[in-house]
PDB file of C-alpha atoms in Angstrom:
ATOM      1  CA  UNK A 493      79.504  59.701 134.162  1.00 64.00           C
ATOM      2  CA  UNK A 494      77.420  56.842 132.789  1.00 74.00           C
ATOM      3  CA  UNK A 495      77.022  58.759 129.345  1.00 90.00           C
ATOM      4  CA  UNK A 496      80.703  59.596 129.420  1.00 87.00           C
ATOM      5  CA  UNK A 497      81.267  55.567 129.623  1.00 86.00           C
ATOM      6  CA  UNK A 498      78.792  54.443 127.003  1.00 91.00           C
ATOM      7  CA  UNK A 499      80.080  57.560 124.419  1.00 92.00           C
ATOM      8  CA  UNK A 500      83.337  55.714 125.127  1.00 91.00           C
ATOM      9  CA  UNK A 501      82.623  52.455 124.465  1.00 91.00           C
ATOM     10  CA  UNK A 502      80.378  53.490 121.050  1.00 94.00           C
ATOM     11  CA  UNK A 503      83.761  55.336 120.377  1.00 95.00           C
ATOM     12  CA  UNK A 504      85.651  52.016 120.852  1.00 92.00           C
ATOM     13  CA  UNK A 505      83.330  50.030 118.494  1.00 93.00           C
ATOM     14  CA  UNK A 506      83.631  52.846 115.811  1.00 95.00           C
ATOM     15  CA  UNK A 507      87.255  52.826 115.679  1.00 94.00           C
ATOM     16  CA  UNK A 508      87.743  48.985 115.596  1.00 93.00           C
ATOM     17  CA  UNK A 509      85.138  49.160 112.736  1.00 95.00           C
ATOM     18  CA  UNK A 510      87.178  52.377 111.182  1.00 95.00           C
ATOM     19  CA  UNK A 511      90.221  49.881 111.740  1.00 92.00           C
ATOM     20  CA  UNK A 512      88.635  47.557 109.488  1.00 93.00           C
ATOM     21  CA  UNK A 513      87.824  49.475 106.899  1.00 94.00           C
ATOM     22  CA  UNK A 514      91.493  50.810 106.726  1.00 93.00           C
ATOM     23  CA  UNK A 515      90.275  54.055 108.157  1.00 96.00           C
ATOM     24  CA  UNK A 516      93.117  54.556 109.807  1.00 95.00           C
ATOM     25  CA  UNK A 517      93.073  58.366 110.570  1.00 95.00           C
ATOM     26  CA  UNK A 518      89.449  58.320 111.622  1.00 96.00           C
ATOM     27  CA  UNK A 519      89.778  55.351 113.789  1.00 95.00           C
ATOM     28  CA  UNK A 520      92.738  56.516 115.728  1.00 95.00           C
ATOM     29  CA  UNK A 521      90.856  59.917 115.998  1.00 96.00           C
ATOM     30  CA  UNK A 522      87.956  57.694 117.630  1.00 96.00           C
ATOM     31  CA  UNK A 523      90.208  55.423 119.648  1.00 95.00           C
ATOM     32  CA  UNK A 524      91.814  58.607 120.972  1.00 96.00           C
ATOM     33  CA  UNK A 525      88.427  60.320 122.269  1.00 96.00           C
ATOM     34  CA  UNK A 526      87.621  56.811 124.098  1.00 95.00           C
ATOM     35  CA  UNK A 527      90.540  56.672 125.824  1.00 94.00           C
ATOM     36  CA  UNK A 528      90.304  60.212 126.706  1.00 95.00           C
ATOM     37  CA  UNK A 529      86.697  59.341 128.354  1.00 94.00           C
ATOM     38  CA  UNK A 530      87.806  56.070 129.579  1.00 94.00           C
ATOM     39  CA  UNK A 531      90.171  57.986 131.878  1.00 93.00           C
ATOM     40  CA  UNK A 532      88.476  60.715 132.821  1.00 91.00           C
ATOM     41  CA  UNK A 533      85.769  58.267 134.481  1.00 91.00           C
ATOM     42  CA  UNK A 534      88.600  55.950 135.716  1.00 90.00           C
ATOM     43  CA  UNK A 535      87.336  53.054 133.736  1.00 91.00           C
ATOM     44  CA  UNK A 536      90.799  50.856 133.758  1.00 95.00           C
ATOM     45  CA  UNK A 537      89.407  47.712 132.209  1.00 95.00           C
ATOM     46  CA  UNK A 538      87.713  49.974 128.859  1.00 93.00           C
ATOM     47  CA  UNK A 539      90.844  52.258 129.084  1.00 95.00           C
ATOM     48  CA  UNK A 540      92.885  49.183 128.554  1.00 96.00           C
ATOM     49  CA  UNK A 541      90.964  48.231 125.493  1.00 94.00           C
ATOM     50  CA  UNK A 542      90.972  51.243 123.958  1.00 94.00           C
ATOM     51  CA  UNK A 543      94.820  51.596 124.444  1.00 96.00           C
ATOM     52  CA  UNK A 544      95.018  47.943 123.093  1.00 96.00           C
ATOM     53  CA  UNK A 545      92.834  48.790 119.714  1.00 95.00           C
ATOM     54  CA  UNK A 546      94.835  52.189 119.594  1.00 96.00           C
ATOM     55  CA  UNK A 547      98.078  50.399 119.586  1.00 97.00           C
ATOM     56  CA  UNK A 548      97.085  47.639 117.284  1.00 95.00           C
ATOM     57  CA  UNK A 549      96.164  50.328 114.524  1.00 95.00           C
ATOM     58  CA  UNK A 550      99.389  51.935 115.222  1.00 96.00           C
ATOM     59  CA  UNK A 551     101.022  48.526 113.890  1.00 95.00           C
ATOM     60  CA  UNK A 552      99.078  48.039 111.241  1.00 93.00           C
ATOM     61  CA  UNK A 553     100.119  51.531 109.931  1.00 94.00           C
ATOM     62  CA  UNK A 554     103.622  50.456 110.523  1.00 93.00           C
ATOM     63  CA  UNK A 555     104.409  51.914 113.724  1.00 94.00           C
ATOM     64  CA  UNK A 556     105.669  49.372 115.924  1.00 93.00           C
ATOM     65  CA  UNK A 557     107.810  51.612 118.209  1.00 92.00           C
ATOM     66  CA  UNK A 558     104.440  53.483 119.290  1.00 95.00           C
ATOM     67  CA  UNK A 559     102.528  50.266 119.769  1.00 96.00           C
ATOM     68  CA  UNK A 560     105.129  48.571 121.647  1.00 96.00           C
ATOM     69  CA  UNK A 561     104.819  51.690 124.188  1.00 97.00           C
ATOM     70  CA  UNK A 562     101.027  51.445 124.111  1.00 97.00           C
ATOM     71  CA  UNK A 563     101.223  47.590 125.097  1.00 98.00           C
ATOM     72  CA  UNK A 564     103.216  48.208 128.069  1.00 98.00           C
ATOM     73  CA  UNK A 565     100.655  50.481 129.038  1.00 98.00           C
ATOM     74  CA  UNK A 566      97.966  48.186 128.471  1.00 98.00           C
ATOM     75  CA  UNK A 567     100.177  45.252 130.170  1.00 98.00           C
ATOM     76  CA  UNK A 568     100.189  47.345 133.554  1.00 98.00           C
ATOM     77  CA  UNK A 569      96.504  48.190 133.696  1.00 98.00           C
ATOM     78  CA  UNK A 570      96.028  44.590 133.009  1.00 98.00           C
ATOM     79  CA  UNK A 571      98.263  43.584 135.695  1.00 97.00           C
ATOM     80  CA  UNK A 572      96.865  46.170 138.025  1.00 97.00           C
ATOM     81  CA  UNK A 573      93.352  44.948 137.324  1.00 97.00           C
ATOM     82  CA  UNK A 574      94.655  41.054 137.929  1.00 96.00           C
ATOM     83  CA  UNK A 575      93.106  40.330 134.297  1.00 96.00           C
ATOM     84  CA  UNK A 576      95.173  37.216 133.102  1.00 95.00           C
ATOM     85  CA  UNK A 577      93.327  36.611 130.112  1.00 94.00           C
ATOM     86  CA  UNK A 578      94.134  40.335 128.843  1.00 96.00           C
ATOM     87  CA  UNK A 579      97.586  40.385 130.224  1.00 97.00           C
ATOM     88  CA  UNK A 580      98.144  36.817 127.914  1.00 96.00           C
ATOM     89  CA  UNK A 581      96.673  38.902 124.883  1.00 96.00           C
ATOM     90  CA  UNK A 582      98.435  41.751 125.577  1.00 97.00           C
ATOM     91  CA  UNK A 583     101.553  39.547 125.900  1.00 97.00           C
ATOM     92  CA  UNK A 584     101.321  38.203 122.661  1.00 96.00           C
ATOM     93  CA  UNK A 585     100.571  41.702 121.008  1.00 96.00           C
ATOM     94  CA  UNK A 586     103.687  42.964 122.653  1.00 97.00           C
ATOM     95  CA  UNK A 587     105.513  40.435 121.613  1.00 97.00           C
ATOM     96  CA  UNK A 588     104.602  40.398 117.729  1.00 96.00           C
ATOM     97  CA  UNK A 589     105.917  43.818 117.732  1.00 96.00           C
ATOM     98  CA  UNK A 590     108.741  43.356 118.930  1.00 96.00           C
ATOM     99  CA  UNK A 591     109.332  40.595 116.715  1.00 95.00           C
ATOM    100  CA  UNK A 592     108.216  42.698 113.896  1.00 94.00           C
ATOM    101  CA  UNK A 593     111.278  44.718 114.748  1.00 93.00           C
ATOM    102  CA  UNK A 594     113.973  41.947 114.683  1.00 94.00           C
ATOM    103  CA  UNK A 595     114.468  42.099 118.029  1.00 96.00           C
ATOM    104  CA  UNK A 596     113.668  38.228 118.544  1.00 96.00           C
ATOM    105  CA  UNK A 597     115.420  37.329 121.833  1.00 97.00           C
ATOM    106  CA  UNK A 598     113.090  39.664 123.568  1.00 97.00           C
ATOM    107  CA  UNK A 599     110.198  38.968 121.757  1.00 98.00           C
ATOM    108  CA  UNK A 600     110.953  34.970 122.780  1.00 97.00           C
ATOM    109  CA  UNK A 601     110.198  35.348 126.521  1.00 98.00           C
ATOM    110  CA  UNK A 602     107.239  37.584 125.925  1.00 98.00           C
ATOM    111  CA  UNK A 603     105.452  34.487 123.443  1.00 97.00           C
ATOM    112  CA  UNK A 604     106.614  31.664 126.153  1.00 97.00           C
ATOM    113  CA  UNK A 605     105.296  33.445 129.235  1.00 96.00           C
ATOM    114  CA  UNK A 606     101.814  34.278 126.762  1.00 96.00           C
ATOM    115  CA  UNK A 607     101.926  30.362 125.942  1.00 95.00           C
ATOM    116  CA  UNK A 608     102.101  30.076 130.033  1.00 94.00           C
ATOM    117  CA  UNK A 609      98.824  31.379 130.841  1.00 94.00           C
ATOM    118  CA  UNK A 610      97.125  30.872 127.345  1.00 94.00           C
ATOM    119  CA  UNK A 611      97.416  27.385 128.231  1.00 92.00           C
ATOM    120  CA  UNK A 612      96.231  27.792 131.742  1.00 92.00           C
ATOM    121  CA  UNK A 613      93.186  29.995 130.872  1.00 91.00           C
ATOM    122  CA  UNK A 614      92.668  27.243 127.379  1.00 79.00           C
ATOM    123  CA  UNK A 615      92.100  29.721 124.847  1.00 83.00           C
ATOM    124  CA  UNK A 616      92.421  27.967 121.940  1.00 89.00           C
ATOM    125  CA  UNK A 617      92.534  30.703 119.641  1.00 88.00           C
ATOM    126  CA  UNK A 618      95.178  32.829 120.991  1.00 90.00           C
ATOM    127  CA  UNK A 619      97.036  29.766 121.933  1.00 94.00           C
ATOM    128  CA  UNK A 620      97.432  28.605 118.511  1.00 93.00           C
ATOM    129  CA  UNK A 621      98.480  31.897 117.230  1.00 93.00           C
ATOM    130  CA  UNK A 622     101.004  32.202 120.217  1.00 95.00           C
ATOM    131  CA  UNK A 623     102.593  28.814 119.029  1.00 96.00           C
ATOM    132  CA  UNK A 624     102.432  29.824 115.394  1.00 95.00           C
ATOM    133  CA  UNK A 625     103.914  33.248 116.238  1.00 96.00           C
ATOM    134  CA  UNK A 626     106.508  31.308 118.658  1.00 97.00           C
ATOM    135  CA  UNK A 627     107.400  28.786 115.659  1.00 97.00           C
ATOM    136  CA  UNK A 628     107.775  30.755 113.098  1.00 96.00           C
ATOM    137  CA  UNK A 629     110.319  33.256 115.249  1.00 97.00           C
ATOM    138  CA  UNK A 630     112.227  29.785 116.140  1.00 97.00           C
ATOM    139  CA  UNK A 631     112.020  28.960 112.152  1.00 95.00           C
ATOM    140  CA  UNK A 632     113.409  32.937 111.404  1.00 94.00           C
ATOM    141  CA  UNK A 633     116.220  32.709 113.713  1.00 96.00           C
ATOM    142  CA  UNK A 634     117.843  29.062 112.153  1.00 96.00           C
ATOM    143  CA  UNK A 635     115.963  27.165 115.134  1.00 96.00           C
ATOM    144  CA  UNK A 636     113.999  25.036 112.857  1.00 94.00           C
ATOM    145  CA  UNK A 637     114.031  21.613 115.503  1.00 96.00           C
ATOM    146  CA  UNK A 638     111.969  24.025 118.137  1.00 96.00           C
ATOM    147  CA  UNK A 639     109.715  25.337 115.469  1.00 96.00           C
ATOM    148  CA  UNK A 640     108.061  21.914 113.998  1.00 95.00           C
ATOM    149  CA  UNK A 641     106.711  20.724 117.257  1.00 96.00           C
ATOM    150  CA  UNK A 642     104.935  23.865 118.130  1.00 95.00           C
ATOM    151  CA  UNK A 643     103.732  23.965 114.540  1.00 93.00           C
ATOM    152  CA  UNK A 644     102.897  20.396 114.768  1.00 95.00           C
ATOM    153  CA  UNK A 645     100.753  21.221 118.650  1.00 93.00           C
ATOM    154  CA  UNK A 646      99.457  24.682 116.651  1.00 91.00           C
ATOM    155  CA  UNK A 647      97.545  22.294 113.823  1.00 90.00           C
ATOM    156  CA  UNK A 648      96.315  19.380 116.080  1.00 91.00           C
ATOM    157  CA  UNK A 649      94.368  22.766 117.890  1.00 87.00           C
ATOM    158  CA  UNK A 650      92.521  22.750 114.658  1.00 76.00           C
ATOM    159  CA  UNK A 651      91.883  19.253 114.673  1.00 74.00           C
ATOM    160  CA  UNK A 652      93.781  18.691 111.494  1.00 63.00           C
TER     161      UNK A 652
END
């Protein structure tokens, strides 16, 4: 079982890497044979990040339909697991393909209830691309007087 756990997690780390490289065929073929051991020894919390990384490729090739069903996955074994810190990542993935898809007015929630416990947990970096994500959905849809400030609270994160 241990072996099946630490093949898993070498699997993970070669398909992020494969990811990288724009790989994409051999890192989703590595993603896919983690998850596959992640579940068969019940590990939730490494299931969940393989799912994530699986997902993310899936948007990067342009598949946002497929990714957006592989968050929501991820979101409930977060939830289960009472991880806030990946349920505020996974948030903000979910929502950025949503977005991606036009579909802004869900997407909206999804960002301010990511901002919620971003801001709770203080992690600066996916705050600020939360609020740039957030502002620049407010800027798309003719909301321009919502976008500034959170673009304004996005660069004072970087101390500019």
């Amino acid at each position: 079982r241990k072996h099946r756990r630490e093949l898993g997690l070498i699997l993970n780390g070669l398909g992020s890497a494969l990811q990288e490289a724009h790989r994409h065929a051999a890192s989703a073929r590595a993603l896919k044979r983690a998850l596959t051991l992640h579940r068969g020894t019940n590990d939730r919390a490494n299931e969940a990040t393989a799912l994530g990384t699986l997902s993310t490729l899936r948007f990067s090739m342009g598949k946002p339909a497929q990714a957006e069903r592989g968050y929501h996955e991820v979101l409930r074994i977060f939830n289960e697991l009472g991880d806030a810190a990946g349920r505020a990542r996974t948030l903000v993935s979910l929502a950025t393909a949503i977005n991606w898809q036009s579909r802004y007015g869900e997407a909206e929630p999804l960002y301010r209830q990511a901002l919620e416990l971003l801001r709770s947990q203080d992690d600066l970096h996916y705050l600020g691309i939360t609020l740039m994500n957030l502002a620049a959905l407010y800027a798309e849809t003719g909301r321009k007087e919502h976008a500034e400030p959170l673009f304004r609270e996005a660069l004072e994160l970087t101390g500019a």
